[in-house]
Amino acid sequence: MAGLAALVMAAIFFGAAVYITLAEHPARLGLDDRAALAQWGPSYSRGFAMQASVAVVSGLFGIGQWWLDGNVLWLAGAAVILANWPFTMLGIMPTNRKLMAATAGPGGEVRALLVRWGRLHAVRSGLGAVATGLFFVAAA
């Protein structure tokens, strides 16, 4: 059951990350800078809380299943889904902090930061896809 839970949670993470990458963030970029920044803040706060917890739960279940059956694919999937934490903290957080401190105005800094954030977030979608794939193969 731990493996199935790891797979389901990774798939939830992946689905949420892809939704943000392919739907929510492009729609946000269709807004003017002030509105886009105003929407990004609360969206980011809620998304971070949800995705961070889902990644941790998925990783812990993957580690648990590896402990139970020794299949290294469970451990690899857990490592990939948990890699979202250091990637977010080291790779995305500097951009997040700039966005949190930004005010929309002339110069286009907010737009450039939002575009950068979208590219960085796409990496999280990729990590979710890889983890889900590894868990799926391990479960098969």
JSON list of C-alpha atoms in Angstrom, two decimals:
[
{"chain": "A", "resi": 1, "resn": "MET", "atom": "CA", "xyz": [0.00, 0.00, 0.00]},
{"chain": "A", "resi": 2, "resn": "ALA", "atom": "CA", "xyz": [2.88, 2.41, 0.64]},
{"chain": "A", "resi": 3, "resn": "GLY", "atom": "CA", "xyz": [3.93, 2.17, -3.00]},
{"chain": "A", "resi": 4, "resn": "LEU", "atom": "CA", "xyz": [0.44, 2.88, -4.26]},
{"chain": "A", "resi": 5, "resn": "ALA", "atom": "CA", "xyz": [0.21, 5.88, -1.93]},
{"chain": "A", "resi": 6, "resn": "ALA", "atom": "CA", "xyz": [3.60, 7.14, -3.21]},
{"chain": "A", "resi": 7, "resn": "LEU", "atom": "CA", "xyz": [2.39, 6.81, -6.80]},
{"chain": "A", "resi": 8, "resn": "VAL", "atom": "CA", "xyz": [-0.94, 8.54, -6.15]},
{"chain": "A", "resi": 9, "resn": "MET", "atom": "CA", "xyz": [0.66, 11.42, -4.27]},
{"chain": "A", "resi": 10, "resn": "ALA", "atom": "CA", "xyz": [3.34, 11.88, -6.95]},
{"chain": "A", "resi": 11, "resn": "ALA", "atom": "CA", "xyz": [0.62, 11.90, -9.62]},
{"chain": "A", "resi": 12, "resn": "ILE", "atom": "CA", "xyz": [-1.29, 14.55, -7.64]},
{"chain": "A", "resi": 13, "resn": "PHE", "atom": "CA", "xyz": [1.89, 16.64, -7.40]},
{"chain": "A", "resi": 14, "resn": "PHE", "atom": "CA", "xyz": [2.56, 16.20, -11.12]},
{"chain": "A", "resi": 15, "resn": "GLY", "atom": "CA", "xyz": [-1.01, 17.11, -12.07]},
{"chain": "A", "resi": 16, "resn": "ALA", "atom": "CA", "xyz": [-0.95, 20.26, -9.96]},
{"chain": "A", "resi": 17, "resn": "ALA", "atom": "CA", "xyz": [2.47, 21.30, -11.27]},
{"chain": "A", "resi": 18, "resn": "VAL", "atom": "CA", "xyz": [1.45, 20.76, -14.89]},
{"chain": "A", "resi": 19, "resn": "TYR", "atom": "CA", "xyz": [-1.78, 22.69, -14.36]},
{"chain": "A", "resi": 20, "resn": "ILE", "atom": "CA", "xyz": [0.21, 25.64, -13.03]},
{"chain": "A", "resi": 21, "resn": "THR", "atom": "CA", "xyz": [2.78, 25.40, -15.84]},
{"chain": "A", "resi": 22, "resn": "LEU", "atom": "CA", "xyz": [0.35, 24.96, -18.75]},
{"chain": "A", "resi": 23, "resn": "ALA", "atom": "CA", "xyz": [-2.81, 26.78, -17.62]},
{"chain": "A", "resi": 24, "resn": "GLU", "atom": "CA", "xyz": [-2.58, 29.03, -14.58]},
{"chain": "A", "resi": 25, "resn": "HIS", "atom": "CA", "xyz": [0.74, 30.74, -15.19]},
{"chain": "A", "resi": 26, "resn": "PRO", "atom": "CA", "xyz": [0.16, 31.45, -18.91]},
{"chain": "A", "resi": 27, "resn": "ALA", "atom": "CA", "xyz": [-3.24, 32.92, -17.97]},
{"chain": "A", "resi": 28, "resn": "ARG", "atom": "CA", "xyz": [-1.53, 35.04, -15.30]},
{"chain": "A", "resi": 29, "resn": "LEU", "atom": "CA", "xyz": [0.93, 36.33, -17.89]},
{"chain": "A", "resi": 30, "resn": "GLY", "atom": "CA", "xyz": [-2.06, 37.50, -19.94]},
{"chain": "A", "resi": 31, "resn": "LEU", "atom": "CA", "xyz": [-2.80, 40.07, -17.23]},
{"chain": "A", "resi": 32, "resn": "ASP", "atom": "CA", "xyz": [-1.10, 43.42, -16.82]},
{"chain": "A", "resi": 33, "resn": "ASP", "atom": "CA", "xyz": [1.92, 43.38, -14.49]},
{"chain": "A", "resi": 34, "resn": "ARG", "atom": "CA", "xyz": [0.09, 44.77, -11.47]},
{"chain": "A", "resi": 35, "resn": "ALA", "atom": "CA", "xyz": [-2.76, 42.25, -11.71]},
{"chain": "A", "resi": 36, "resn": "ALA", "atom": "CA", "xyz": [-0.40, 39.36, -12.49]},
{"chain": "A", "resi": 37, "resn": "LEU", "atom": "CA", "xyz": [1.71, 40.13, -9.44]},
{"chain": "A", "resi": 38, "resn": "ALA", "atom": "CA", "xyz": [-1.40, 40.51, -7.27]},
{"chain": "A", "resi": 39, "resn": "GLN", "atom": "CA", "xyz": [-2.63, 37.09, -8.43]},
{"chain": "A", "resi": 40, "resn": "TRP", "atom": "CA", "xyz": [0.77, 35.39, -8.13]},
{"chain": "A", "resi": 41, "resn": "GLY", "atom": "CA", "xyz": [1.18, 36.10, -4.39]},
{"chain": "A", "resi": 42, "resn": "PRO", "atom": "CA", "xyz": [-1.85, 34.29, -2.96]},
{"chain": "A", "resi": 43, "resn": "SER", "atom": "CA", "xyz": [-1.64, 31.59, -5.63]},
{"chain": "A", "resi": 44, "resn": "TYR", "atom": "CA", "xyz": [1.98, 30.88, -4.76]},
{"chain": "A", "resi": 45, "resn": "SER", "atom": "CA", "xyz": [1.29, 30.75, -1.02]},
{"chain": "A", "resi": 46, "resn": "ARG", "atom": "CA", "xyz": [-1.53, 28.25, -1.40]},
{"chain": "A", "resi": 47, "resn": "GLY", "atom": "CA", "xyz": [0.26, 26.19, -4.05]},
{"chain": "A", "resi": 48, "resn": "PHE", "atom": "CA", "xyz": [3.47, 25.98, -2.02]},
{"chain": "A", "resi": 49, "resn": "ALA", "atom": "CA", "xyz": [1.68, 24.64, 1.04]},
{"chain": "A", "resi": 50, "resn": "MET", "atom": "CA", "xyz": [-0.20, 22.02, -0.97]},
{"chain": "A", "resi": 51, "resn": "GLN", "atom": "CA", "xyz": [2.61, 20.88, -3.25]},
{"chain": "A", "resi": 52, "resn": "ALA", "atom": "CA", "xyz": [5.28, 20.83, -0.55]},
{"chain": "A", "resi": 53, "resn": "SER", "atom": "CA", "xyz": [3.25, 18.54, 1.69]},
{"chain": "A", "resi": 54, "resn": "VAL", "atom": "CA", "xyz": [2.24, 16.26, -1.18]},
{"chain": "A", "resi": 55, "resn": "ALA", "atom": "CA", "xyz": [5.90, 15.90, -2.25]},
{"chain": "A", "resi": 56, "resn": "VAL", "atom": "CA", "xyz": [7.00, 15.00, 1.29]},
{"chain": "A", "resi": 57, "resn": "VAL", "atom": "CA", "xyz": [4.22, 12.45, 1.77]},
{"chain": "A", "resi": 58, "resn": "SER", "atom": "CA", "xyz": [4.94, 10.88, -1.61]},
{"chain": "A", "resi": 59, "resn": "GLY", "atom": "CA", "xyz": [8.65, 10.69, -0.85]},
{"chain": "A", "resi": 60, "resn": "LEU", "atom": "CA", "xyz": [8.10, 9.13, 2.56]},
{"chain": "A", "resi": 61, "resn": "PHE", "atom": "CA", "xyz": [5.76, 6.51, 1.14]},
{"chain": "A", "resi": 62, "resn": "GLY", "atom": "CA", "xyz": [8.27, 5.77, -1.63]},
{"chain": "A", "resi": 63, "resn": "ILE", "atom": "CA", "xyz": [11.04, 5.31, 0.93]},
{"chain": "A", "resi": 64, "resn": "GLY", "atom": "CA", "xyz": [8.73, 3.11, 2.98]},
{"chain": "A", "resi": 65, "resn": "GLN", "atom": "CA", "xyz": [7.93, 0.88, 0.01]},
{"chain": "A", "resi": 66, "resn": "TRP", "atom": "CA", "xyz": [11.63, 0.61, -0.86]},
{"chain": "A", "resi": 67, "resn": "TRP", "atom": "CA", "xyz": [12.30, -0.40, 2.76]},
{"chain": "A", "resi": 68, "resn": "LEU", "atom": "CA", "xyz": [9.62, -3.09, 2.49]},
{"chain": "A", "resi": 69, "resn": "ASP", "atom": "CA", "xyz": [10.55, -4.66, -0.85]},
{"chain": "A", "resi": 70, "resn": "GLY", "atom": "CA", "xyz": [14.04, -3.40, -1.72]},
{"chain": "A", "resi": 71, "resn": "ASN", "atom": "CA", "xyz": [13.09, -2.23, -5.24]},
{"chain": "A", "resi": 72, "resn": "VAL", "atom": "CA", "xyz": [15.46, 0.67, -5.89]},
{"chain": "A", "resi": 73, "resn": "LEU", "atom": "CA", "xyz": [12.92, 2.33, -8.22]},
{"chain": "A", "resi": 74, "resn": "TRP", "atom": "CA", "xyz": [10.87, 3.28, -5.15]},
{"chain": "A", "resi": 75, "resn": "LEU", "atom": "CA", "xyz": [13.91, 4.94, -3.65]},
{"chain": "A", "resi": 76, "resn": "ALA", "atom": "CA", "xyz": [14.74, 6.68, -6.95]},
{"chain": "A", "resi": 77, "resn": "GLY", "atom": "CA", "xyz": [11.18, 7.98, -7.27]},
{"chain": "A", "resi": 78, "resn": "ALA", "atom": "CA", "xyz": [11.30, 9.22, -3.68]},
{"chain": "A", "resi": 79, "resn": "ALA", "atom": "CA", "xyz": [14.60, 11.00, -4.33]},
{"chain": "A", "resi": 80, "resn": "VAL", "atom": "CA", "xyz": [13.20, 12.71, -7.42]},
{"chain": "A", "resi": 81, "resn": "ILE", "atom": "CA", "xyz": [9.95, 13.86, -5.82]},
{"chain": "A", "resi": 82, "resn": "LEU", "atom": "CA", "xyz": [11.84, 15.07, -2.74]},
{"chain": "A", "resi": 83, "resn": "ALA", "atom": "CA", "xyz": [14.31, 16.92, -5.01]},
{"chain": "A", "resi": 84, "resn": "ASN", "atom": "CA", "xyz": [11.54, 19.47, -5.43]},
{"chain": "A", "resi": 85, "resn": "TRP", "atom": "CA", "xyz": [12.37, 20.79, -1.96]},
{"chain": "A", "resi": 86, "resn": "PRO", "atom": "CA", "xyz": [16.01, 21.76, -2.54]},
{"chain": "A", "resi": 87, "resn": "PHE", "atom": "CA", "xyz": [15.23, 22.88, -6.09]},
{"chain": "A", "resi": 88, "resn": "THR", "atom": "CA", "xyz": [12.50, 25.17, -4.78]},
{"chain": "A", "resi": 89, "resn": "MET", "atom": "CA", "xyz": [14.61, 26.50, -1.92]},
{"chain": "A", "resi": 90, "resn": "LEU", "atom": "CA", "xyz": [17.79, 27.03, -3.93]},
{"chain": "A", "resi": 91, "resn": "GLY", "atom": "CA", "xyz": [16.54, 27.49, -7.49]},
{"chain": "A", "resi": 92, "resn": "ILE", "atom": "CA", "xyz": [13.17, 29.20, -7.25]},
{"chain": "A", "resi": 93, "resn": "MET", "atom": "CA", "xyz": [13.18, 30.95, -3.86]},
{"chain": "A", "resi": 94, "resn": "PRO", "atom": "CA", "xyz": [15.47, 33.84, -4.93]},
{"chain": "A", "resi": 95, "resn": "THR", "atom": "CA", "xyz": [12.97, 34.70, -7.68]},
{"chain": "A", "resi": 96, "resn": "ASN", "atom": "CA", "xyz": [10.05, 34.22, -5.26]},
{"chain": "A", "resi": 97, "resn": "ARG", "atom": "CA", "xyz": [11.61, 36.67, -2.80]},
{"chain": "A", "resi": 98, "resn": "LYS", "atom": "CA", "xyz": [12.07, 39.27, -5.53]},
{"chain": "A", "resi": 99, "resn": "LEU", "atom": "CA", "xyz": [8.47, 38.82, -6.61]},
{"chain": "A", "resi": 100, "resn": "MET", "atom": "CA", "xyz": [7.21, 39.10, -3.02]},
{"chain": "A", "resi": 101, "resn": "ALA", "atom": "CA", "xyz": [9.11, 42.38, -2.60]},
{"chain": "A", "resi": 102, "resn": "ALA", "atom": "CA", "xyz": [8.26, 43.76, -6.06]},
{"chain": "A", "resi": 103, "resn": "THR", "atom": "CA", "xyz": [5.80, 46.44, -6.95]},
{"chain": "A", "resi": 104, "resn": "ALA", "atom": "CA", "xyz": [4.52, 46.61, -10.48]},
{"chain": "A", "resi": 105, "resn": "GLY", "atom": "CA", "xyz": [5.60, 49.70, -12.30]},
{"chain": "A", "resi": 106, "resn": "PRO", "atom": "CA", "xyz": [7.57, 50.91, -15.28]},
{"chain": "A", "resi": 107, "resn": "GLY", "atom": "CA", "xyz": [10.63, 48.98, -16.32]},
{"chain": "A", "resi": 108, "resn": "GLY", "atom": "CA", "xyz": [9.23, 45.48, -16.77]},
{"chain": "A", "resi": 109, "resn": "GLU", "atom": "CA", "xyz": [11.07, 43.85, -13.83]},
{"chain": "A", "resi": 110, "resn": "VAL", "atom": "CA", "xyz": [7.90, 42.15, -12.62]},
{"chain": "A", "resi": 111, "resn": "ARG", "atom": "CA", "xyz": [7.17, 40.70, -16.06]},
{"chain": "A", "resi": 112, "resn": "ALA", "atom": "CA", "xyz": [10.73, 39.35, -16.40]},
{"chain": "A", "resi": 113, "resn": "LEU", "atom": "CA", "xyz": [10.55, 37.81, -12.92]},
{"chain": "A", "resi": 114, "resn": "LEU", "atom": "CA", "xyz": [7.20, 36.17, -13.65]},
{"chain": "A", "resi": 115, "resn": "VAL", "atom": "CA", "xyz": [8.50, 34.73, -16.92]},
{"chain": "A", "resi": 116, "resn": "ARG", "atom": "CA", "xyz": [11.58, 33.40, -15.10]},
{"chain": "A", "resi": 117, "resn": "TRP", "atom": "CA", "xyz": [9.39, 31.94, -12.36]},
{"chain": "A", "resi": 118, "resn": "GLY", "atom": "CA", "xyz": [7.33, 30.10, -14.98]},
{"chain": "A", "resi": 119, "resn": "ARG", "atom": "CA", "xyz": [10.42, 28.51, -16.51]},
{"chain": "A", "resi": 120, "resn": "LEU", "atom": "CA", "xyz": [11.70, 27.47, -13.11]},
{"chain": "A", "resi": 121, "resn": "HIS", "atom": "CA", "xyz": [8.32, 26.05, -12.12]},
{"chain": "A", "resi": 122, "resn": "ALA", "atom": "CA", "xyz": [8.30, 23.92, -15.27]},
{"chain": "A", "resi": 123, "resn": "VAL", "atom": "CA", "xyz": [11.28, 22.05, -13.80]},
{"chain": "A", "resi": 124, "resn": "ARG", "atom": "CA", "xyz": [9.03, 21.05, -10.90]},
{"chain": "A", "resi": 125, "resn": "SER", "atom": "CA", "xyz": [6.56, 19.68, -13.44]},
{"chain": "A", "resi": 126, "resn": "GLY", "atom": "CA", "xyz": [9.37, 17.63, -14.94]},
{"chain": "A", "resi": 127, "resn": "LEU", "atom": "CA", "xyz": [10.46, 16.30, -11.55]},
{"chain": "A", "resi": 128, "resn": "GLY", "atom": "CA", "xyz": [6.86, 15.31, -10.84]},
{"chain": "A", "resi": 129, "resn": "ALA", "atom": "CA", "xyz": [6.63, 13.50, -14.18]},
{"chain": "A", "resi": 130, "resn": "VAL", "atom": "CA", "xyz": [9.86, 11.57, -13.59]},
{"chain": "A", "resi": 131, "resn": "ALA", "atom": "CA", "xyz": [8.89, 10.59, -10.03]},
{"chain": "A", "resi": 132, "resn": "THR", "atom": "CA", "xyz": [5.43, 9.48, -11.14]},
{"chain": "A", "resi": 133, "resn": "GLY", "atom": "CA", "xyz": [6.98, 7.44, -13.96]},
{"chain": "A", "resi": 134, "resn": "LEU", "atom": "CA", "xyz": [9.47, 5.76, -11.64]},
{"chain": "A", "resi": 135, "resn": "PHE", "atom": "CA", "xyz": [6.75, 4.89, -9.12]},
{"chain": "A", "resi": 136, "resn": "PHE", "atom": "CA", "xyz": [4.52, 3.59, -11.92]},
{"chain": "A", "resi": 137, "resn": "VAL", "atom": "CA", "xyz": [7.25, 1.30, -13.26]},
{"chain": "A", "resi": 138, "resn": "ALA", "atom": "CA", "xyz": [8.09, 0.11, -9.75]},
{"chain": "A", "resi": 139, "resn": "ALA", "atom": "CA", "xyz": [4.43, -0.72, -9.14]},
{"chain": "A", "resi": 140, "resn": "ALA", "atom": "CA", "xyz": [4.03, -2.58, -12.44]}
]
